[in-house]
Short mmCIF file of N, CA and C in Angstrom, two decimals:
data_model
loop_
_atom_site.label_atom_id
_atom_site.label_comp_id
_atom_site.label_asym_id
_atom_site.label_seq_id
_atom_site.Cartn_x
_atom_site.Cartn_y
_atom_site.Cartn_z
N MET D 12 91.55 123.83 126.49
CA MET D 12 91.69 125.26 126.31
C MET D 12 92.22 125.60 124.92
N SER D 13 92.57 124.62 124.14
CA SER D 13 93.04 124.88 122.80
C SER D 13 91.83 124.95 121.88
N ASP D 14 91.90 125.84 120.90
CA ASP D 14 90.73 126.04 120.04
C ASP D 14 90.82 125.31 118.71
N GLY D 15 91.86 124.54 118.51
CA GLY D 15 91.99 123.77 117.28
C GLY D 15 92.57 124.53 116.11
N PHE D 16 92.85 125.84 116.27
CA PHE D 16 93.43 126.62 115.18
C PHE D 16 94.86 126.15 114.91
N ARG D 17 95.20 126.02 113.64
CA ARG D 17 96.56 125.67 113.25
C ARG D 17 97.11 126.76 112.33
N LEU D 18 98.37 127.02 112.47
CA LEU D 18 99.03 127.95 111.55
C LEU D 18 99.04 127.36 110.15
N PRO D 19 99.04 128.18 109.13
CA PRO D 19 99.11 127.67 107.76
C PRO D 19 100.31 126.74 107.57
N GLY D 20 100.10 125.63 106.87
CA GLY D 20 101.16 124.66 106.63
C GLY D 20 101.37 123.68 107.76
N ARG D 21 100.58 123.75 108.82
CA ARG D 21 100.75 122.88 109.99
C ARG D 21 99.57 121.93 110.14
N HIS D 22 99.03 121.45 109.03
CA HIS D 22 97.86 120.57 109.07
C HIS D 22 98.30 119.11 109.21
N GLY D 23 97.35 118.23 109.48
CA GLY D 23 97.64 116.82 109.66
C GLY D 23 97.52 116.44 111.12
N PRO D 24 97.79 115.17 111.40
CA PRO D 24 97.67 114.74 112.80
C PRO D 24 98.69 115.46 113.69
N PRO D 25 98.30 115.76 114.93
CA PRO D 25 99.25 116.44 115.82
C PRO D 25 100.42 115.54 116.19
N THR D 26 101.55 116.16 116.40
CA THR D 26 102.77 115.48 116.83
C THR D 26 102.73 115.33 118.35
N PRO D 27 102.85 114.10 118.88
CA PRO D 27 102.85 113.92 120.34
C PRO D 27 104.08 114.58 120.97
N ALA D 28 103.84 115.30 122.04
CA ALA D 28 104.91 115.96 122.79
C ALA D 28 104.57 115.90 124.27
N ALA D 29 105.55 116.17 125.09
CA ALA D 29 105.35 116.17 126.54
C ALA D 29 106.23 117.24 127.16
N VAL D 30 105.74 117.86 128.21
CA VAL D 30 106.53 118.83 128.97
C VAL D 30 106.47 118.47 130.44
N LEU D 31 107.50 118.88 131.15
CA LEU D 31 107.52 118.75 132.60
C LEU D 31 107.12 120.10 133.18
N VAL D 32 106.15 120.08 134.08
CA VAL D 32 105.75 121.27 134.83
C VAL D 32 106.42 121.12 136.20
N PRO D 33 107.65 121.65 136.33
CA PRO D 33 108.43 121.41 137.54
C PRO D 33 108.07 122.37 138.67
N LEU D 34 107.59 121.82 139.77
CA LEU D 34 107.29 122.60 140.97
C LEU D 34 108.47 122.45 141.93
N VAL D 35 109.12 123.56 142.23
CA VAL D 35 110.30 123.56 143.09
C VAL D 35 109.87 124.00 144.49
N ASN D 36 110.16 123.17 145.48
CA ASN D 36 109.78 123.43 146.87
C ASN D 36 110.79 124.35 147.53
N ARG D 37 110.50 125.63 147.52
CA ARG D 37 111.38 126.64 148.14
C ARG D 37 110.84 127.01 149.52
N PRO D 38 111.70 127.47 150.44
CA PRO D 38 111.23 127.86 151.78
C PRO D 38 110.13 128.91 151.74
N GLU D 39 110.17 129.81 150.77
CA GLU D 39 109.16 130.87 150.68
C GLU D 39 107.91 130.44 149.92
N GLY D 40 107.88 129.20 149.46
CA GLY D 40 106.71 128.69 148.75
C GLY D 40 107.10 128.00 147.45
N LEU D 41 106.13 127.37 146.82
CA LEU D 41 106.39 126.66 145.57
C LEU D 41 106.70 127.62 144.44
N HIS D 42 107.65 127.21 143.60
CA HIS D 42 108.00 127.96 142.40
C HIS D 42 107.85 127.03 141.20
N VAL D 43 107.61 127.61 140.04
CA VAL D 43 107.57 126.86 138.78
C VAL D 43 108.83 127.18 138.01
N LEU D 44 109.54 126.15 137.61
CA LEU D 44 110.77 126.31 136.84
C LEU D 44 110.40 126.40 135.36
N LEU D 45 110.88 127.45 134.70
CA LEU D 45 110.59 127.68 133.29
C LEU D 45 111.88 127.93 132.53
N THR D 46 111.80 127.83 131.22
CA THR D 46 112.95 128.13 130.37
C THR D 46 112.56 129.20 129.37
N GLN D 47 113.57 129.90 128.91
CA GLN D 47 113.39 130.75 127.73
C GLN D 47 114.13 130.05 126.61
N ARG D 48 113.38 129.74 125.55
CA ARG D 48 113.95 129.01 124.43
C ARG D 48 114.93 129.89 123.66
N SER D 49 115.92 129.25 123.07
CA SER D 49 116.90 129.97 122.25
C SER D 49 116.22 130.64 121.07
N ALA D 50 116.77 131.73 120.64
CA ALA D 50 116.19 132.52 119.55
C ALA D 50 116.32 131.82 118.20
N ASP D 51 117.20 130.83 118.09
CA ASP D 51 117.46 130.19 116.79
C ASP D 51 116.64 128.93 116.54
N LEU D 52 115.75 128.55 117.45
CA LEU D 52 114.97 127.32 117.27
C LEU D 52 113.88 127.52 116.22
N PRO D 53 113.53 126.44 115.49
CA PRO D 53 112.53 126.59 114.43
C PRO D 53 111.10 126.80 114.95
N ASP D 54 110.77 126.26 116.12
CA ASP D 54 109.42 126.42 116.68
C ASP D 54 109.52 127.14 118.02
N HIS D 55 108.68 128.14 118.21
CA HIS D 55 108.54 128.85 119.49
C HIS D 55 109.85 129.49 119.95
N ALA D 56 110.64 129.98 118.99
CA ALA D 56 111.94 130.60 119.30
C ALA D 56 111.77 131.77 120.26
N GLY D 57 112.64 131.81 121.29
CA GLY D 57 112.66 132.90 122.24
C GLY D 57 111.53 132.91 123.26
N GLN D 58 110.60 131.99 123.14
CA GLN D 58 109.44 132.00 124.03
C GLN D 58 109.76 131.34 125.37
N ILE D 59 108.93 131.67 126.35
CA ILE D 59 108.99 131.04 127.66
C ILE D 59 108.28 129.70 127.55
N SER D 60 108.89 128.65 128.09
CA SER D 60 108.28 127.32 127.98
C SER D 60 108.67 126.46 129.17
N PHE D 61 107.99 125.33 129.26
CA PHE D 61 108.41 124.27 130.17
C PHE D 61 109.46 123.44 129.45
N PRO D 62 110.33 122.75 130.19
CA PRO D 62 111.23 121.81 129.52
C PRO D 62 110.39 120.69 128.89
N GLY D 63 110.67 120.38 127.65
CA GLY D 63 109.91 119.33 126.99
C GLY D 63 110.11 119.33 125.49
N GLY D 64 109.43 118.41 124.84
CA GLY D 64 109.54 118.29 123.39
C GLY D 64 108.80 117.08 122.88
N ARG D 65 109.16 116.66 121.69
CA ARG D 65 108.50 115.53 121.03
C ARG D 65 108.66 114.24 121.82
N VAL D 66 107.62 113.41 121.76
CA VAL D 66 107.72 112.05 122.28
C VAL D 66 108.43 111.24 121.20
N GLU D 67 109.55 110.64 121.55
CA GLU D 67 110.36 109.87 120.60
C GLU D 67 109.93 108.40 120.62
N PRO D 68 110.19 107.68 119.51
CA PRO D 68 109.81 106.25 119.46
C PRO D 68 110.36 105.41 120.62
N GLY D 69 111.52 105.75 121.15
CA GLY D 69 112.11 104.99 122.24
C GLY D 69 111.56 105.33 123.62
N ASP D 70 110.72 106.35 123.71
CA ASP D 70 110.14 106.73 125.00
C ASP D 70 109.01 105.78 125.34
N PRO D 71 109.03 105.16 126.52
CA PRO D 71 107.95 104.25 126.91
C PRO D 71 106.59 104.93 126.99
N ASP D 72 106.57 106.22 127.38
CA ASP D 72 105.31 106.97 127.49
C ASP D 72 105.63 108.46 127.56
N HIS D 73 104.59 109.27 127.68
CA HIS D 73 104.76 110.72 127.70
C HIS D 73 105.51 111.18 128.96
N ARG D 74 105.35 110.49 130.06
CA ARG D 74 106.07 110.86 131.29
C ARG D 74 107.58 110.68 131.11
N ALA D 75 107.96 109.56 130.51
CA ALA D 75 109.38 109.31 130.24
C ALA D 75 109.92 110.35 129.27
N ALA D 76 109.11 110.74 128.29
CA ALA D 76 109.53 111.76 127.33
C ALA D 76 109.76 113.10 128.03
N ALA D 77 108.87 113.48 128.93
CA ALA D 77 109.01 114.74 129.66
C ALA D 77 110.29 114.74 130.49
N LEU D 78 110.56 113.64 131.17
CA LEU D 78 111.78 113.54 131.99
C LEU D 78 113.04 113.54 131.11
N ARG D 79 113.00 112.83 129.98
CA ARG D 79 114.15 112.80 129.07
C ARG D 79 114.43 114.20 128.53
N GLU D 80 113.38 114.87 128.10
CA GLU D 80 113.55 116.22 127.54
C GLU D 80 114.09 117.20 128.60
N ALA D 81 113.61 117.09 129.84
CA ALA D 81 114.11 117.96 130.91
C ALA D 81 115.59 117.70 131.16
N ALA D 82 116.00 116.44 131.09
CA ALA D 82 117.42 116.11 131.26
C ALA D 82 118.24 116.68 130.10
N GLU D 83 117.73 116.54 128.88
CA GLU D 83 118.47 117.03 127.71
C GLU D 83 118.54 118.55 127.68
N GLU D 84 117.44 119.23 127.99
CA GLU D 84 117.38 120.68 127.85
C GLU D 84 118.03 121.44 128.99
N ILE D 85 117.81 120.99 130.23
CA ILE D 85 118.32 121.76 131.37
C ILE D 85 119.19 120.95 132.32
N GLY D 86 119.43 119.69 131.99
CA GLY D 86 120.29 118.86 132.84
C GLY D 86 119.64 118.43 134.13
N LEU D 87 118.31 118.42 134.19
CA LEU D 87 117.60 118.00 135.39
C LEU D 87 117.51 116.48 135.41
N ALA D 88 118.17 115.87 136.37
CA ALA D 88 118.18 114.41 136.48
C ALA D 88 116.79 113.89 136.85
N ALA D 89 116.37 112.83 136.17
CA ALA D 89 115.04 112.25 136.39
C ALA D 89 114.84 111.83 137.84
N ASP D 90 115.91 111.36 138.50
CA ASP D 90 115.76 110.90 139.88
C ASP D 90 115.57 112.05 140.87
N ARG D 91 115.64 113.29 140.40
CA ARG D 91 115.39 114.47 141.25
C ARG D 91 113.93 114.92 141.18
N VAL D 92 113.12 114.22 140.33
CA VAL D 92 111.74 114.62 140.10
C VAL D 92 110.79 113.54 140.59
N ALA D 93 109.87 113.91 141.46
CA ALA D 93 108.79 113.01 141.87
C ALA D 93 107.57 113.39 141.06
N LEU D 94 107.12 112.50 140.18
CA LEU D 94 105.97 112.81 139.34
C LEU D 94 104.69 112.80 140.16
N LEU D 95 103.89 113.86 140.02
CA LEU D 95 102.65 114.02 140.78
C LEU D 95 101.41 113.65 139.98
N GLY D 96 101.48 113.83 138.66
CA GLY D 96 100.31 113.52 137.84
C GLY D 96 100.34 114.27 136.53
N ASP D 97 99.30 114.04 135.74
CA ASP D 97 99.18 114.62 134.40
C ASP D 97 98.09 115.68 134.38
N LEU D 98 98.30 116.68 133.55
CA LEU D 98 97.26 117.66 133.26
C LEU D 98 96.63 117.30 131.93
N ALA D 99 95.52 117.94 131.61
CA ALA D 99 94.88 117.71 130.31
C ALA D 99 95.82 118.12 129.18
N ASP D 100 95.79 117.37 128.09
CA ASP D 100 96.61 117.68 126.93
C ASP D 100 96.25 119.05 126.37
N TYR D 101 97.22 119.66 125.69
CA TYR D 101 97.03 120.95 125.04
C TYR D 101 97.56 120.86 123.62
N GLU D 102 96.77 121.29 122.65
CA GLU D 102 97.20 121.27 121.26
C GLU D 102 97.62 122.67 120.83
N THR D 103 98.85 122.77 120.31
CA THR D 103 99.41 124.07 119.93
C THR D 103 99.04 124.43 118.49
N VAL D 104 99.19 125.70 118.17
CA VAL D 104 98.93 126.17 116.81
C VAL D 104 99.96 125.64 115.83
N THR D 105 101.10 125.16 116.35
CA THR D 105 102.15 124.61 115.49
C THR D 105 102.00 123.10 115.28
N GLY D 106 100.92 122.51 115.80
CA GLY D 106 100.61 121.12 115.50
C GLY D 106 101.15 120.09 116.47
N PHE D 107 101.43 120.48 117.70
CA PHE D 107 101.87 119.53 118.72
C PHE D 107 100.72 119.28 119.70
N ARG D 108 100.52 118.02 120.09
CA ARG D 108 99.61 117.69 121.19
C ARG D 108 100.49 117.43 122.40
N VAL D 109 100.47 118.37 123.33
CA VAL D 109 101.38 118.37 124.47
C VAL D 109 100.72 117.76 125.69
N ALA D 110 101.40 116.79 126.29
CA ALA D 110 100.95 116.17 127.53
C ALA D 110 101.78 116.78 128.67
N PRO D 111 101.19 117.66 129.50
CA PRO D 111 101.93 118.24 130.62
C PRO D 111 101.96 117.27 131.81
N VAL D 112 103.15 117.08 132.36
CA VAL D 112 103.38 116.19 133.51
C VAL D 112 103.90 117.04 134.67
N VAL D 113 103.20 117.01 135.78
CA VAL D 113 103.60 117.81 136.95
C VAL D 113 104.59 117.01 137.79
N GLY D 114 105.71 117.67 138.13
CA GLY D 114 106.74 117.03 138.95
C GLY D 114 107.15 117.89 140.12
N TRP D 115 107.48 117.23 141.22
CA TRP D 115 107.91 117.88 142.47
C TRP D 115 109.43 117.78 142.56
N ILE D 116 110.07 118.91 142.88
CA ILE D 116 111.53 118.93 142.98
C ILE D 116 111.92 119.53 144.32
N GLU D 117 112.76 118.80 145.03
CA GLU D 117 113.33 119.31 146.28
C GLU D 117 114.72 119.87 145.97
N PRO D 118 114.99 121.13 146.36
CA PRO D 118 116.34 121.67 146.18
C PRO D 118 117.34 120.90 147.02
N PRO D 119 118.60 121.00 146.72
CA PRO D 119 119.19 121.93 145.76
C PRO D 119 119.09 121.40 144.33
N LEU D 120 119.11 122.34 143.40
CA LEU D 120 119.07 122.01 141.98
C LEU D 120 120.47 122.17 141.38
N SER D 121 120.81 121.27 140.53
CA SER D 121 122.04 121.38 139.76
C SER D 121 121.64 121.25 138.29
N LEU D 122 121.55 122.40 137.62
CA LEU D 122 121.07 122.41 136.24
C LEU D 122 122.21 122.74 135.28
N ARG D 123 122.14 122.18 134.09
CA ARG D 123 123.10 122.44 133.03
C ARG D 123 122.32 122.70 131.73
N PRO D 124 121.85 123.94 131.51
CA PRO D 124 121.06 124.21 130.31
C PRO D 124 121.85 123.97 129.03
N ASP D 125 121.19 123.38 128.04
CA ASP D 125 121.77 123.17 126.72
C ASP D 125 121.70 124.51 125.99
N PRO D 126 122.85 125.14 125.67
CA PRO D 126 122.82 126.47 125.07
C PRO D 126 122.21 126.51 123.66
N VAL D 127 122.11 125.37 123.00
CA VAL D 127 121.49 125.34 121.68
C VAL D 127 119.98 125.50 121.81
N GLU D 128 119.39 124.91 122.85
CA GLU D 128 117.94 124.93 123.02
C GLU D 128 117.44 125.96 124.01
N VAL D 129 118.24 126.28 125.02
CA VAL D 129 117.77 127.08 126.16
C VAL D 129 118.64 128.32 126.34
N ALA D 130 118.00 129.49 126.30
CA ALA D 130 118.72 130.74 126.53
C ALA D 130 118.80 131.06 128.02
N ASP D 131 117.79 130.62 128.80
CA ASP D 131 117.77 130.94 130.22
C ASP D 131 116.85 129.97 130.96
N VAL D 132 117.13 129.76 132.24
CA VAL D 132 116.27 128.97 133.14
C VAL D 132 115.98 129.88 134.33
N PHE D 133 114.71 129.95 134.73
CA PHE D 133 114.34 130.82 135.84
C PHE D 133 113.11 130.23 136.54
N GLU D 134 112.80 130.79 137.70
CA GLU D 134 111.65 130.34 138.48
C GLU D 134 110.69 131.50 138.72
N VAL D 135 109.40 131.14 138.81
CA VAL D 135 108.35 132.10 139.11
C VAL D 135 107.54 131.52 140.27
N PRO D 136 107.22 132.33 141.28
CA PRO D 136 106.39 131.80 142.37
C PRO D 136 105.05 131.29 141.85
N LEU D 137 104.67 130.09 142.27
CA LEU D 137 103.40 129.51 141.84
C LEU D 137 102.24 130.42 142.23
N ALA D 138 102.31 131.02 143.41
CA ALA D 138 101.23 131.91 143.86
C ALA D 138 101.02 133.06 142.89
N PHE D 139 102.09 133.59 142.31
CA PHE D 139 101.97 134.66 141.32
C PHE D 139 101.23 134.16 140.09
N LEU D 140 101.61 132.97 139.60
CA LEU D 140 101.01 132.41 138.39
C LEU D 140 99.54 132.07 138.57
N LEU D 141 99.16 131.68 139.79
CA LEU D 141 97.78 131.28 140.06
C LEU D 141 96.88 132.45 140.46
N ASP D 142 97.45 133.63 140.63
CA ASP D 142 96.66 134.80 141.01
C ASP D 142 95.88 135.29 139.79
N PRO D 143 94.53 135.28 139.86
CA PRO D 143 93.72 135.72 138.71
C PRO D 143 94.05 137.14 138.24
N ALA D 144 94.58 137.98 139.12
CA ALA D 144 94.93 139.35 138.73
C ALA D 144 96.06 139.37 137.70
N HIS D 145 96.85 138.29 137.63
CA HIS D 145 97.98 138.24 136.69
C HIS D 145 97.65 137.48 135.41
N GLN D 146 96.53 136.81 135.37
CA GLN D 146 96.14 136.00 134.21
C GLN D 146 95.33 136.87 133.26
N GLN D 147 95.89 137.11 132.09
CA GLN D 147 95.29 138.05 131.16
C GLN D 147 94.95 137.39 129.83
N ARG D 148 93.91 137.91 129.17
CA ARG D 148 93.57 137.49 127.81
C ARG D 148 94.10 138.55 126.86
N HIS D 149 94.89 138.14 125.91
CA HIS D 149 95.42 139.03 124.88
C HIS D 149 94.99 138.48 123.53
N PHE D 150 95.24 139.26 122.47
CA PHE D 150 94.96 138.77 121.13
C PHE D 150 95.93 139.37 120.14
N ARG D 151 96.07 138.67 119.04
CA ARG D 151 96.83 139.14 117.88
C ARG D 151 96.02 138.85 116.65
N MET D 152 96.21 139.66 115.65
CA MET D 152 95.55 139.43 114.37
C MET D 152 96.56 138.73 113.45
N LEU D 153 96.14 137.60 112.89
CA LEU D 153 96.92 136.89 111.86
C LEU D 153 96.11 137.00 110.58
N GLY D 154 96.41 138.01 109.79
CA GLY D 154 95.57 138.28 108.64
C GLY D 154 94.21 138.70 109.13
N ALA D 155 93.18 138.01 108.66
CA ALA D 155 91.80 138.32 109.07
C ALA D 155 91.38 137.54 110.31
N HIS D 156 92.26 136.67 110.82
CA HIS D 156 91.91 135.83 111.97
C HIS D 156 92.39 136.45 113.28
N ARG D 157 91.47 136.55 114.22
CA ARG D 157 91.83 137.01 115.56
C ARG D 157 92.24 135.79 116.38
N ARG D 158 93.42 135.85 116.99
CA ARG D 158 93.92 134.77 117.84
C ARG D 158 93.94 135.26 119.28
N ASP D 159 93.06 134.71 120.10
CA ASP D 159 93.04 135.03 121.52
C ASP D 159 93.93 134.03 122.25
N TYR D 160 94.62 134.49 123.26
CA TYR D 160 95.51 133.60 124.02
C TYR D 160 95.68 134.14 125.44
N TRP D 161 96.14 133.26 126.32
CA TRP D 161 96.43 133.63 127.70
C TRP D 161 97.84 134.20 127.78
N ALA D 162 98.03 135.13 128.70
CA ALA D 162 99.35 135.68 128.99
C ALA D 162 99.45 135.95 130.48
N ILE D 163 100.64 135.74 131.02
CA ILE D 163 100.92 136.03 132.43
C ILE D 163 102.25 136.78 132.46
N PRO D 164 102.22 138.10 132.28
CA PRO D 164 103.48 138.86 132.34
C PRO D 164 104.08 138.77 133.74
N TYR D 165 105.40 138.60 133.78
CA TYR D 165 106.11 138.50 135.06
C TYR D 165 107.39 139.32 134.95
N GLY D 166 107.36 140.52 135.52
CA GLY D 166 108.51 141.41 135.37
C GLY D 166 108.77 141.67 133.89
N GLU D 167 109.99 141.42 133.46
CA GLU D 167 110.34 141.59 132.05
C GLU D 167 110.03 140.35 131.22
N ARG D 168 109.53 139.32 131.83
CA ARG D 168 109.19 138.07 131.14
C ARG D 168 107.74 138.12 130.66
N TYR D 169 107.52 137.55 129.48
CA TYR D 169 106.17 137.50 128.92
C TYR D 169 105.82 136.03 128.69
N ILE D 170 105.11 135.46 129.65
CA ILE D 170 104.68 134.05 129.58
C ILE D 170 103.34 134.06 128.85
N TRP D 171 103.28 133.41 127.70
CA TRP D 171 102.05 133.49 126.90
C TRP D 171 101.85 132.21 126.11
N GLY D 172 100.74 132.18 125.38
CA GLY D 172 100.47 131.08 124.47
C GLY D 172 100.31 129.75 125.18
N ALA D 173 100.93 128.72 124.64
CA ALA D 173 100.78 127.35 125.16
C ALA D 173 101.22 127.24 126.62
N THR D 174 102.32 127.89 126.98
CA THR D 174 102.80 127.79 128.36
C THR D 174 101.81 128.43 129.33
N ALA D 175 101.33 129.61 128.99
CA ALA D 175 100.33 130.26 129.85
C ALA D 175 99.05 129.44 129.90
N ALA D 176 98.65 128.87 128.77
CA ALA D 176 97.43 128.04 128.75
C ALA D 176 97.60 126.81 129.64
N MET D 177 98.77 126.18 129.61
CA MET D 177 98.99 125.01 130.46
C MET D 177 99.03 125.42 131.93
N LEU D 178 99.53 126.62 132.23
CA LEU D 178 99.46 127.12 133.60
C LEU D 178 98.01 127.36 134.02
N MET D 179 97.18 127.80 133.09
CA MET D 179 95.76 127.97 133.38
C MET D 179 95.10 126.61 133.62
N ILE D 180 95.52 125.59 132.87
CA ILE D 180 95.00 124.24 133.10
C ILE D 180 95.41 123.77 134.49
N LEU D 181 96.65 124.03 134.89
CA LEU D 181 97.11 123.69 136.23
C LEU D 181 96.25 124.42 137.26
N ASP D 182 96.01 125.71 137.06
CA ASP D 182 95.21 126.51 137.96
C ASP D 182 93.81 125.92 138.11
N ARG D 183 93.17 125.63 137.00
CA ARG D 183 91.81 125.08 137.03
C ARG D 183 91.77 123.69 137.64
N THR D 184 92.81 122.91 137.41
CA THR D 184 92.89 121.57 138.00
C THR D 184 93.00 121.66 139.52
N LEU D 185 93.86 122.55 139.99
CA LEU D 185 94.03 122.72 141.44
C LEU D 185 92.76 123.25 142.09
N ARG D 186 92.10 124.18 141.45
CA ARG D 186 90.86 124.76 142.01
C ARG D 186 89.73 123.75 142.01
N ALA D 187 89.71 122.86 141.01
CA ALA D 187 88.64 121.86 140.93
C ALA D 187 88.75 120.84 142.05
N GLU D 188 89.96 120.65 142.58
CA GLU D 188 90.16 119.64 143.62
C GLU D 188 89.99 120.22 145.02
N ASP D 189 89.82 121.57 145.12
CA ASP D 189 89.62 122.18 146.45
C ASP D 189 88.30 121.76 147.05
#
C-alpha cells in the first residue's frame, strides 16, 4: 500500500523497523492498542502509532524488535503477548520499512508509557477500524505533489498515514482469509 514516495532529504535504503499491532481481548470484543507519540519526537511527532521503532543490531529479528520497542515505549512485557503472525511490510515517507507483527493480549494490562516517547496510550474497537464506513482516503498537497493517504478518524483521534495504512493491510489480510 505504500507508493514509494519519500520526503525530501529521506533518500537511500529504507531503515528497518517493526511495530506491534496489539489486539486486546476485551469482553465486548477485540480492541487495538495504539499510542499517541510525544510532540517533541523528530519523526511522526504527535501522531497516532503502534508501539515500535527501528530494528537494532542486537535484535534477533523484526518480531523481537517489535516486542522490545513495545516494552520500552509502553511497558508491555513480552511474555504478555502471543505473536499471531506478520503483515506485509509498509514503507513510510520518512524512509522506514516497517514490519507489522500482530500480537494477542489477554487482560489485565499493566502499562508504563515512556513520557519521552508516548503522550498517551488508548484502545479502539477492532470492529470500528475494520468498518469500511470509517476508512477514508484523504490527501495533502506537498508543493506540487498530491499525497493520498488512508485515515480512520475516531472521536477526537485522527489515525492516518502509516498507521491507518497498516490497519488497512490488517483489514485486507483478514478479509482474504475469510
